[in-house]
mmCIF file of N, CA and C in Angstrom:
data_model
loop_
_atom_site.group_PDB
_atom_site.id
_atom_site.type_symbol
_atom_site.label_atom_id
_atom_site.label_comp_id
_atom_site.label_asym_id
_atom_site.label_seq_id
_atom_site.Cartn_x
_atom_site.Cartn_y
_atom_site.Cartn_z
ATOM 1 N N MET C 296 0.824 -1.198 0.000
ATOM 2 C CA MET C 296 0.000 0.000 0.000
ATOM 3 C C MET C 296 0.866 1.260 0.000
ATOM 4 N N MET C 297 1.911 1.283 0.800
ATOM 5 C CA MET C 297 2.775 2.453 0.879
ATOM 6 C C MET C 297 3.454 2.720 -0.459
ATOM 7 N N ARG C 298 3.851 1.671 -1.164
ATOM 8 C CA ARG C 298 4.501 1.832 -2.462
ATOM 9 C C ARG C 298 3.537 2.451 -3.475
ATOM 10 N N VAL C 299 2.286 2.033 -3.489
ATOM 11 C CA VAL C 299 1.289 2.589 -4.405
ATOM 12 C C VAL C 299 1.049 4.057 -4.084
ATOM 13 N N LEU C 300 0.969 4.385 -2.799
ATOM 14 C CA LEU C 300 0.764 5.766 -2.387
ATOM 15 C C LEU C 300 1.943 6.641 -2.820
ATOM 16 N N THR C 301 3.161 6.139 -2.669
ATOM 17 C CA THR C 301 4.344 6.893 -3.065
ATOM 18 C C THR C 301 4.344 7.146 -4.562
ATOM 19 N N VAL C 302 4.033 6.132 -5.346
ATOM 20 C CA VAL C 302 3.985 6.287 -6.794
ATOM 21 C C VAL C 302 2.879 7.270 -7.175
ATOM 22 N N SER C 303 1.719 7.168 -6.538
ATOM 23 C CA SER C 303 0.608 8.068 -6.841
ATOM 24 C C SER C 303 0.970 9.506 -6.518
ATOM 25 N N LEU C 304 1.644 9.729 -5.387
ATOM 26 C CA LEU C 304 2.054 11.088 -5.035
ATOM 27 C C LEU C 304 3.060 11.623 -6.038
ATOM 28 N N ALA C 305 3.951 10.775 -6.512
ATOM 29 C CA ALA C 305 4.936 11.203 -7.505
ATOM 30 C C ALA C 305 4.248 11.593 -8.813
ATOM 31 N N VAL C 306 3.244 10.829 -9.212
ATOM 32 C CA VAL C 306 2.508 11.138 -10.433
ATOM 33 C C VAL C 306 1.760 12.457 -10.270
ATOM 34 N N LEU C 307 1.099 12.657 -9.132
ATOM 35 C CA LEU C 307 0.381 13.905 -8.884
ATOM 36 C C LEU C 307 1.320 15.102 -8.870
ATOM 37 N N ALA C 308 2.490 14.928 -8.289
ATOM 38 C CA ALA C 308 3.460 16.026 -8.240
ATOM 39 C C ALA C 308 3.936 16.404 -9.640
ATOM 40 N N ALA C 309 3.982 15.445 -10.549
ATOM 41 C CA ALA C 309 4.465 15.701 -11.901
ATOM 42 C C ALA C 309 3.403 16.326 -12.802
ATOM 43 N N LEU C 310 2.126 16.289 -12.422
ATOM 44 C CA LEU C 310 1.063 16.780 -13.285
ATOM 45 C C LEU C 310 1.215 18.247 -13.689
ATOM 46 N N PRO C 311 1.541 19.171 -12.767
ATOM 47 C CA PRO C 311 1.700 20.560 -13.221
ATOM 48 C C PRO C 311 2.776 20.714 -14.286
ATOM 49 N N ALA C 312 3.883 20.011 -14.135
ATOM 50 C CA ALA C 312 4.954 20.099 -15.130
ATOM 51 C C ALA C 312 4.490 19.523 -16.466
ATOM 52 N N LEU C 313 3.745 18.417 -16.423
ATOM 53 C CA LEU C 313 3.240 17.826 -17.653
ATOM 54 C C LEU C 313 2.253 18.762 -18.332
ATOM 55 N N ALA C 314 1.381 19.395 -17.547
ATOM 56 C CA ALA C 314 0.415 20.328 -18.119
ATOM 57 C C ALA C 314 1.132 21.506 -18.763
ATOM 58 N N GLN C 315 2.223 21.983 -18.130
ATOM 59 C CA GLN C 315 2.964 23.098 -18.687
ATOM 60 C C GLN C 315 3.625 22.684 -19.994
ATOM 61 N N GLU C 316 4.195 21.492 -20.038
ATOM 62 C CA GLU C 316 4.825 21.016 -21.257
ATOM 63 C C GLU C 316 3.805 20.880 -22.374
ATOM 64 N N ALA C 317 2.586 20.451 -22.024
ATOM 65 C CA ALA C 317 1.553 20.255 -23.021
ATOM 66 C C ALA C 317 1.037 21.590 -23.543
ATOM 67 N N GLY C 318 1.206 22.650 -22.786
ATOM 68 C CA GLY C 318 0.770 23.967 -23.208
ATOM 69 C C GLY C 318 -0.580 24.335 -22.627
ATOM 70 N N ILE C 319 -0.970 25.555 -22.886
ATOM 71 C CA ILE C 319 -2.225 26.098 -22.394
ATOM 72 C C ILE C 319 -3.110 26.346 -23.606
ATOM 73 N N ALA C 320 -4.239 25.672 -23.640
ATOM 74 C CA ALA C 320 -5.179 25.838 -24.745
ATOM 75 C C ALA C 320 -5.946 27.141 -24.577
ATOM 76 N N LEU C 321 -6.001 27.912 -25.637
ATOM 77 C CA LEU C 321 -6.697 29.195 -25.632
ATOM 78 C C LEU C 321 -8.071 29.049 -26.274
ATOM 79 N N PRO C 322 -8.984 29.976 -26.009
ATOM 80 C CA PRO C 322 -10.319 29.886 -26.605
ATOM 81 C C PRO C 322 -10.300 29.817 -28.135
ATOM 82 N N SER C 323 -9.300 30.424 -28.760
ATOM 83 C CA SER C 323 -9.199 30.411 -30.228
ATOM 84 C C SER C 323 -8.796 29.044 -30.774
ATOM 85 N N GLY C 324 -8.339 28.158 -29.887
ATOM 86 C CA GLY C 324 -7.842 26.860 -30.328
ATOM 87 C C GLY C 324 -6.323 26.813 -30.407
ATOM 88 N N ARG C 325 -5.684 27.971 -30.324
ATOM 89 C CA ARG C 325 -4.224 27.997 -30.311
ATOM 90 C C ARG C 325 -3.725 27.492 -28.964
ATOM 91 N N VAL C 326 -2.432 27.206 -28.895
ATOM 92 C CA VAL C 326 -1.811 26.733 -27.660
ATOM 93 C C VAL C 326 -0.551 27.546 -27.409
ATOM 94 N N VAL C 327 -0.396 28.023 -26.171
ATOM 95 C CA VAL C 327 0.811 28.728 -25.766
ATOM 96 C C VAL C 327 1.443 27.969 -24.610
ATOM 97 N N SER C 328 2.707 28.248 -24.365
ATOM 98 C CA SER C 328 3.367 27.673 -23.185
ATOM 99 C C SER C 328 3.810 28.817 -22.277
ATOM 100 N N PHE C 329 3.738 28.576 -20.985
ATOM 101 C CA PHE C 329 4.172 29.569 -20.012
ATOM 102 C C PHE C 329 5.675 29.707 -20.107
ATOM 103 N N HIS C 330 6.157 30.951 -20.127
ATOM 104 C CA HIS C 330 7.597 31.207 -20.164
ATOM 105 C C HIS C 330 8.099 31.629 -18.784
ATOM 106 N N ASP C 331 7.596 32.750 -18.276
ATOM 107 C CA ASP C 331 7.997 33.186 -16.949
ATOM 108 C C ASP C 331 7.072 34.283 -16.449
ATOM 109 N N VAL C 332 7.311 34.687 -15.217
ATOM 110 C CA VAL C 332 6.583 35.804 -14.625
ATOM 111 C C VAL C 332 7.621 36.785 -14.092
ATOM 112 N N VAL C 333 7.389 38.071 -14.321
ATOM 113 C CA VAL C 333 8.318 39.109 -13.884
ATOM 114 C C VAL C 333 7.614 39.934 -12.817
ATOM 115 N N HIS C 334 8.194 39.936 -11.626
ATOM 116 C CA HIS C 334 7.699 40.737 -10.502
ATOM 117 C C HIS C 334 8.682 41.881 -10.272
ATOM 118 N N GLY C 335 8.222 42.919 -9.657
ATOM 119 C CA GLY C 335 9.138 43.952 -9.171
ATOM 120 C C GLY C 335 9.571 44.995 -10.173
ATOM 121 N N ALA C 336 9.175 44.880 -11.421
ATOM 122 C CA ALA C 336 9.498 45.923 -12.397
ATOM 123 C C ALA C 336 8.272 46.817 -12.515
ATOM 124 N N GLN C 337 8.382 48.036 -12.021
ATOM 125 C CA GLN C 337 7.242 48.957 -12.007
ATOM 126 C C GLN C 337 6.753 49.227 -13.424
ATOM 127 N N GLY C 338 5.463 49.374 -13.532
ATOM 128 C CA GLY C 338 4.856 49.802 -14.780
ATOM 129 C C GLY C 338 4.448 51.253 -14.648
ATOM 130 N N PRO C 339 3.842 51.826 -15.687
ATOM 131 C CA PRO C 339 3.461 53.233 -15.631
ATOM 132 C C PRO C 339 2.426 53.535 -14.545
ATOM 133 N N GLY C 340 1.618 52.540 -14.162
ATOM 134 C CA GLY C 340 0.582 52.768 -13.167
ATOM 135 C C GLY C 340 0.935 52.282 -11.778
ATOM 136 N N GLY C 341 2.165 51.829 -11.575
ATOM 137 C CA GLY C 341 2.564 51.316 -10.264
ATOM 138 C C GLY C 341 2.976 49.863 -10.348
ATOM 139 N N LEU C 342 2.750 49.126 -9.257
ATOM 140 C CA LEU C 342 3.164 47.726 -9.172
ATOM 141 C C LEU C 342 2.546 46.918 -10.314
ATOM 142 N N THR C 343 3.389 46.237 -11.069
ATOM 143 C CA THR C 343 2.965 45.490 -12.257
ATOM 144 C C THR C 343 3.555 44.086 -12.206
ATOM 145 N N VAL C 344 2.746 43.107 -12.578
ATOM 146 C CA VAL C 344 3.213 41.728 -12.707
ATOM 147 C C VAL C 344 3.032 41.343 -14.170
ATOM 148 N N ARG C 345 4.084 40.768 -14.739
ATOM 149 C CA ARG C 345 4.066 40.401 -16.159
ATOM 150 C C ARG C 345 4.106 38.885 -16.293
ATOM 151 N N PHE C 346 3.131 38.343 -17.000
ATOM 152 C CA PHE C 346 3.088 36.914 -17.306
ATOM 153 C C PHE C 346 3.422 36.775 -18.780
ATOM 154 N N ARG C 347 4.491 35.994 -19.054
ATOM 155 C CA ARG C 347 5.002 35.896 -20.414
ATOM 156 C C ARG C 347 4.838 34.473 -20.934
ATOM 157 N N PHE C 348 4.341 34.373 -22.172
ATOM 158 C CA PHE C 348 4.037 33.100 -22.802
ATOM 159 C C PHE C 348 4.738 33.020 -24.147
ATOM 160 N N ILE C 349 4.904 31.788 -24.640
ATOM 161 C CA ILE C 349 5.568 31.544 -25.922
ATOM 162 C C ILE C 349 4.600 30.840 -26.872
ATOM 163 N N GLU C 350 4.597 31.311 -28.111
ATOM 164 C CA GLU C 350 3.880 30.656 -29.207
ATOM 165 C C GLU C 350 4.794 30.772 -30.425
ATOM 166 N N ALA C 351 5.458 29.682 -30.773
ATOM 167 C CA ALA C 351 6.527 29.714 -31.779
ATOM 168 C C ALA C 351 6.090 30.280 -33.124
ATOM 169 N N ASP C 352 4.854 30.047 -33.527
ATOM 170 C CA ASP C 352 4.413 30.529 -34.837
ATOM 171 C C ASP C 352 3.596 31.824 -34.741
ATOM 172 N N LEU C 353 3.892 32.646 -33.745
ATOM 173 C CA LEU C 353 3.131 33.873 -33.522
ATOM 174 C C LEU C 353 3.128 34.797 -34.733
ATOM 175 N N ALA C 354 4.229 34.927 -35.437
ATOM 176 C CA ALA C 354 4.280 35.823 -36.598
ATOM 177 C C ALA C 354 3.228 35.419 -37.636
ATOM 178 N N GLU C 355 3.108 34.139 -37.901
ATOM 179 C CA GLU C 355 2.108 33.657 -38.858
ATOM 180 C C GLU C 355 0.693 33.868 -38.318
ATOM 181 N N VAL C 356 0.526 33.636 -37.014
ATOM 182 C CA VAL C 356 -0.778 33.820 -36.373
ATOM 183 C C VAL C 356 -1.241 35.264 -36.537
ATOM 184 N N LEU C 357 -0.334 36.219 -36.347
ATOM 185 C CA LEU C 357 -0.704 37.634 -36.445
ATOM 186 C C LEU C 357 -1.158 38.015 -37.850
ATOM 187 N N ASP C 358 -0.658 37.300 -38.845
ATOM 188 C CA ASP C 358 -1.044 37.594 -40.227
ATOM 189 C C ASP C 358 -2.492 37.209 -40.522
ATOM 190 N N ILE C 359 -3.035 36.236 -39.788
ATOM 191 C CA ILE C 359 -4.365 35.709 -40.134
ATOM 192 C C ILE C 359 -5.405 35.835 -39.025
ATOM 193 N N THR C 360 -5.010 36.344 -37.866
ATOM 194 C CA THR C 360 -5.916 36.370 -36.724
ATOM 195 C C THR C 360 -6.392 37.789 -36.440
ATOM 196 N N PRO C 361 -7.709 37.979 -36.349
ATOM 197 C CA PRO C 361 -8.212 39.321 -36.007
ATOM 198 C C PRO C 361 -7.795 39.725 -34.593
ATOM 199 N N TYR C 362 -7.587 41.036 -34.409
ATOM 200 C CA TYR C 362 -7.161 41.538 -33.105
ATOM 201 C C TYR C 362 -8.109 41.090 -31.985
ATOM 202 N N GLU C 363 -9.399 41.110 -32.224
ATOM 203 C CA GLU C 363 -10.375 40.753 -31.195
ATOM 204 C C GLU C 363 -10.132 39.335 -30.663
ATOM 205 N N GLU C 364 -9.739 38.431 -31.541
ATOM 206 C CA GLU C 364 -9.455 37.053 -31.132
ATOM 207 C C GLU C 364 -8.172 36.992 -30.301
ATOM 208 N N LEU C 365 -7.156 37.749 -30.713
ATOM 209 C CA LEU C 365 -5.906 37.803 -29.942
ATOM 210 C C LEU C 365 -6.160 38.363 -28.545
ATOM 211 N N GLU C 366 -6.919 39.454 -28.476
ATOM 212 C CA GLU C 366 -7.198 40.065 -27.185
ATOM 213 C C GLU C 366 -8.027 39.134 -26.311
ATOM 214 N N ALA C 367 -8.964 38.418 -26.892
ATOM 215 C CA ALA C 367 -9.779 37.472 -26.122
ATOM 216 C C ALA C 367 -8.906 36.376 -25.523
ATOM 217 N N ASP C 368 -7.915 35.926 -26.272
ATOM 218 C CA ASP C 368 -6.998 34.912 -25.753
ATOM 219 C C ASP C 368 -6.150 35.468 -24.610
ATOM 220 N N MET C 369 -5.676 36.709 -24.756
ATOM 221 C CA MET C 369 -4.857 37.294 -23.689
ATOM 222 C C MET C 369 -5.712 37.591 -22.455
ATOM 223 N N HIS C 370 -6.936 38.015 -22.656
ATOM 224 C CA HIS C 370 -7.863 38.236 -21.541
ATOM 225 C C HIS C 370 -8.101 36.915 -20.809
ATOM 226 N N PHE C 371 -8.273 35.846 -21.564
ATOM 227 C CA PHE C 371 -8.433 34.510 -20.993
ATOM 228 C C PHE C 371 -7.216 34.145 -20.144
ATOM 229 N N LEU C 372 -6.002 34.397 -20.648
ATOM 230 C CA LEU C 372 -4.790 34.101 -19.886
ATOM 231 C C LEU C 372 -4.732 34.906 -18.600
ATOM 232 N N CYS C 373 -5.171 36.155 -18.663
ATOM 233 C CA CYS C 373 -5.171 36.986 -17.461
ATOM 234 C C CYS C 373 -6.121 36.405 -16.416
ATOM 235 N N GLU C 374 -7.341 36.099 -16.834
ATOM 236 C CA GLU C 374 -8.349 35.661 -15.863
ATOM 237 C C GLU C 374 -8.163 34.228 -15.396
ATOM 238 N N THR C 375 -7.735 33.339 -16.276
ATOM 239 C CA THR C 375 -7.668 31.928 -15.884
ATOM 240 C C THR C 375 -6.282 31.476 -15.448
ATOM 241 N N TYR C 376 -5.253 32.206 -15.833
ATOM 242 C CA TYR C 376 -3.895 31.800 -15.473
ATOM 243 C C TYR C 376 -3.264 32.776 -14.478
ATOM 244 N N ALA C 377 -3.231 34.050 -14.841
ATOM 245 C CA ALA C 377 -2.493 35.028 -14.040
ATOM 246 C C ALA C 377 -3.153 35.327 -12.692
ATOM 247 N N LEU C 378 -4.434 35.624 -12.688
ATOM 248 C CA LEU C 378 -5.077 36.047 -11.438
ATOM 249 C C LEU C 378 -4.912 35.028 -10.323
ATOM 250 N N GLY C 379 -5.007 33.762 -10.636
ATOM 251 C CA GLY C 379 -4.868 32.713 -9.625
ATOM 252 C C GLY C 379 -3.451 32.549 -9.108
ATOM 253 N N ARG C 380 -2.501 33.179 -9.757
ATOM 254 C CA ARG C 380 -1.099 33.065 -9.358
ATOM 255 C C ARG C 380 -0.553 34.331 -8.708
ATOM 256 N N ILE C 381 -1.414 35.307 -8.498
ATOM 257 C CA ILE C 381 -1.015 36.527 -7.807
ATOM 258 C C ILE C 381 -1.318 36.332 -6.330
ATOM 259 N N SER C 382 -0.332 36.514 -5.512
ATOM 260 C CA SER C 382 -0.482 36.331 -4.070
ATOM 261 C C SER C 382 -1.482 37.324 -3.508
ATOM 262 N N ASN C 383 -2.251 36.882 -2.536
ATOM 263 C CA ASN C 383 -3.178 37.774 -1.828
ATOM 264 C C ASN C 383 -2.507 38.434 -0.634
ATOM 265 N N ILE C 384 -1.228 38.165 -0.447
ATOM 266 C CA ILE C 384 -0.478 38.718 0.680
ATOM 267 C C ILE C 384 0.386 39.858 0.164
ATOM 268 N N GLY C 385 0.378 40.969 0.866
ATOM 269 C CA GLY C 385 1.226 42.093 0.495
ATOM 270 C C GLY C 385 0.560 43.013 -0.502
ATOM 271 N N PRO C 386 1.331 43.953 -1.035
ATOM 272 C CA PRO C 386 0.779 44.917 -1.992
ATOM 273 C C PRO C 386 0.268 44.195 -3.242
ATOM 274 N N GLN C 387 -0.868 44.624 -3.710
ATOM 275 C CA GLN C 387 -1.465 44.017 -4.903
ATOM 276 C C GLN C 387 -1.066 44.803 -6.145
ATOM 277 N N PRO C 388 -0.834 44.105 -7.247
ATOM 278 C CA PRO C 388 -0.453 44.811 -8.469
ATOM 279 C C PRO C 388 -1.600 45.662 -8.990
ATOM 280 N N ARG C 389 -1.239 46.791 -9.536
ATOM 281 C CA ARG C 389 -2.236 47.655 -10.188
ATOM 282 C C ARG C 389 -2.449 47.209 -11.622
ATOM 283 N N SER C 390 -1.449 46.512 -12.182
ATOM 284 C CA SER C 390 -1.542 46.058 -13.568
ATOM 285 C C SER C 390 -1.005 44.643 -13.707
ATOM 286 N N VAL C 391 -1.616 43.920 -14.630
ATOM 287 C CA VAL C 391 -1.126 42.611 -15.056
ATOM 288 C C VAL C 391 -0.895 42.731 -16.553
ATOM 289 N N ILE C 392 0.324 42.454 -16.962
ATOM 290 C CA ILE C 392 0.664 42.485 -18.387
ATOM 291 C C ILE C 392 0.734 41.041 -18.871
ATOM 292 N N ILE C 393 0.018 40.770 -19.936
ATOM 293 C CA ILE C 393 0.081 39.464 -20.590
ATOM 294 C C ILE C 393 0.827 39.671 -21.899
ATOM 295 N N SER C 394 1.871 38.886 -22.112
ATOM 296 C CA SER C 394 2.590 38.973 -23.382
ATOM 297 C C SER C 394 2.775 37.588 -23.967
ATOM 298 N N ILE C 395 2.757 37.551 -25.284
ATOM 299 C CA ILE C 395 3.029 36.320 -26.025
ATOM 300 C C ILE C 395 4.132 36.667 -27.014
ATOM 301 N N SER C 396 5.140 35.821 -27.069
ATOM 302 C CA SER C 396 6.292 36.033 -27.939
ATOM 303 C C SER C 396 6.562 34.758 -28.721
ATOM 304 N N ASP C 397 7.196 34.895 -29.853
ATOM 305 C CA ASP C 397 7.521 33.698 -30.635
ATOM 306 C C ASP C 397 8.794 33.001 -30.150
ATOM 307 N N ARG C 398 9.480 33.623 -29.196
ATOM 308 C CA ARG C 398 10.704 33.035 -28.634
ATOM 309 C C ARG C 398 10.970 33.690 -27.283
ATOM 310 N N PRO C 399 11.740 33.037 -26.429
ATOM 311 C CA PRO C 399 12.094 33.680 -25.158
ATOM 312 C C PRO C 399 12.957 34.917 -25.424
ATOM 313 N N VAL C 400 12.603 36.007 -24.764
ATOM 314 C CA VAL C 400 13.371 37.250 -24.844
ATOM 315 C C VAL C 400 13.622 37.692 -23.413
ATOM 316 N N GLU C 401 14.867 38.000 -23.105
ATOM 317 C CA GLU C 401 15.197 38.463 -21.766
ATOM 318 C C GLU C 401 14.400 39.723 -21.469
ATOM 319 N N PHE C 402 13.822 39.784 -20.265
ATOM 320 C CA PHE C 402 12.999 40.940 -19.913
ATOM 321 C C PHE C 402 13.824 42.218 -19.992
ATOM 322 N N GLY C 403 13.296 43.209 -20.691
ATOM 323 C CA GLY C 403 13.963 44.502 -20.838
ATOM 324 C C GLY C 403 14.916 44.576 -22.012
ATOM 325 N N ALA C 404 15.237 43.416 -22.601
ATOM 326 C CA ALA C 404 16.160 43.399 -23.737
ATOM 327 C C ALA C 404 15.387 43.604 -25.036
ATOM 328 N N GLN C 405 16.054 44.140 -26.025
ATOM 329 C CA GLN C 405 15.446 44.301 -27.341
ATOM 330 C C GLN C 405 15.904 43.168 -28.239
ATOM 331 N N ASP C 406 14.955 42.611 -28.973
ATOM 332 C CA ASP C 406 15.252 41.578 -29.952
ATOM 333 C C ASP C 406 14.419 41.908 -31.192
ATOM 334 N N PRO C 407 15.009 42.617 -32.159
ATOM 335 C CA PRO C 407 14.231 43.042 -33.317
ATOM 336 C C PRO C 407 13.691 41.882 -34.153
ATOM 337 N N ASP C 408 14.237 40.689 -33.970
ATOM 338 C CA ASP C 408 13.747 39.531 -34.722
ATOM 339 C C ASP C 408 12.566 38.843 -34.041
ATOM 340 N N ALA C 409 12.300 39.198 -32.795
ATOM 341 C CA ALA C 409 11.206 38.569 -32.059
ATOM 342 C C ALA C 409 9.876 39.220 -32.409
ATOM 343 N N THR C 410 8.850 38.401 -32.459
ATOM 344 C CA THR C 410 7.480 38.885 -32.620
ATOM 345 C C THR C 410 6.821 38.793 -31.261
ATOM 346 N N GLN C 411 6.212 39.896 -30.807
ATOM 347 C CA GLN C 411 5.604 39.921 -29.484
ATOM 348 C C GLN C 411 4.303 40.712 -29.520
ATOM 349 N N VAL C 412 3.368 40.307 -28.672
ATOM 350 C CA VAL C 412 2.145 41.075 -28.449
ATOM 351 C C VAL C 412 1.961 41.231 -26.948
ATOM 352 N N PHE C 413 1.393 42.365 -26.549
ATOM 353 C CA PHE C 413 1.208 42.684 -25.132
ATOM 354 C C PHE C 413 -0.187 43.252 -24.926
ATOM 355 N N GLU C 414 -0.746 42.987 -23.763
ATOM 356 C CA GLU C 414 -1.954 43.678 -23.323
ATOM 357 C C GLU C 414 -1.839 43.907 -21.829
ATOM 358 N N ALA C 415 -2.437 44.996 -21.367
ATOM 359 C CA ALA C 415 -2.423 45.342 -19.944
ATOM 360 C C ALA C 415 -3.832 45.226 -19.385
ATOM 361 N N TYR C 416 -3.912 44.717 -18.167
ATOM 362 C CA TYR C 416 -5.196 44.546 -17.485
ATOM 363 C C TYR C 416 -5.071 45.033 -16.052
ATOM 364 N N ARG C 417 -6.195 45.429 -15.508
ATOM 365 C CA ARG C 417 -6.276 45.846 -14.109
ATOM 366 C C ARG C 417 -7.095 44.790 -13.374
ATOM 367 N N PRO C 418 -6.500 44.157 -12.347
ATOM 368 C CA PRO C 418 -7.297 43.215 -11.558
ATOM 369 C C PRO C 418 -8.455 43.972 -10.897
ATOM 370 N N GLU C 419 -9.683 43.497 -11.143
ATOM 371 C CA GLU C 419 -10.852 44.220 -10.649
ATOM 372 C C GLU C 419 -12.025 43.269 -10.459
ATOM 373 N N ASP C 420 -12.555 43.230 -9.249
ATOM 374 C CA ASP C 420 -13.742 42.418 -8.934
ATOM 375 C C ASP C 420 -13.581 40.958 -9.360
ATOM 376 N N GLY C 421 -12.400 40.401 -9.144
ATOM 377 C CA GLY C 421 -12.157 38.999 -9.470
ATOM 378 C C GLY C 421 -11.931 38.729 -10.944
ATOM 379 N N GLY C 422 -11.809 39.771 -11.751
ATOM 380 C CA GLY C 422 -11.577 39.603 -13.178
ATOM 381 C C GLY C 422 -10.478 40.529 -13.651
ATOM 382 N N CYS C 423 -10.324 40.608 -14.952
ATOM 383 C CA CYS C 423 -9.310 41.452 -15.568
ATOM 384 C C CYS C 423 -9.993 42.488 -16.440
ATOM 385 N N ALA C 424 -9.788 43.758 -16.138
ATOM 386 C CA ALA C 424 -10.329 44.849 -16.936
ATOM 387 C C ALA C 424 -9.215 45.352 -17.861
ATOM 388 N N TRP C 425 -9.492 45.400 -19.150
ATOM 389 C CA TRP C 425 -8.501 45.841 -20.121
ATOM 390 C C TRP C 425 -8.100 47.283 -19.852
ATOM 391 N N GLU C 426 -6.804 47.559 -19.983
ATOM 392 C CA GLU C 426 -6.289 48.916 -19.819
ATOM 393 C C GLU C 426 -5.532 49.314 -21.069
ATOM 394 N N GLU C 427 -5.765 50.523 -21.500
ATOM 395 C CA GLU C 427 -5.059 51.041 -22.660
ATOM 396 C C GLU C 427 -3.638 51.397 -22.279
ATOM 397 N N PHE C 428 -2.662 51.050 -23.119
ATOM 398 C CA PHE C 428 -1.266 51.400 -22.851
ATOM 399 C C PHE C 428 -1.077 52.876 -23.000
#
């Protein structure tokens, strides 16, 4: 019995990593993978948390996808992924930035070959309210 429990706990512990490897399905049907989260870099409105995702074929996606669909996917990431990962302890962020890039880019670095999209949201009433940059 103890051996089965140990194996089961190991499998359960591995599930988040497996889900991350499999990617995050978006309402549009596209799939992104989580890259990282950046804390502590102030945004124009104060404390900002940035959730960064990767979609390797983003350049092609931008050529054929209407903006409304892209924004709906980023709004989905804010509400279903980011909000649940913001601590309720301490100062709360005034902004959540969702970005999708076709490759990892070091935060703050410029990569003219990278394709990236960004949207800003304000955590409000348990949801994400879009904010204009």
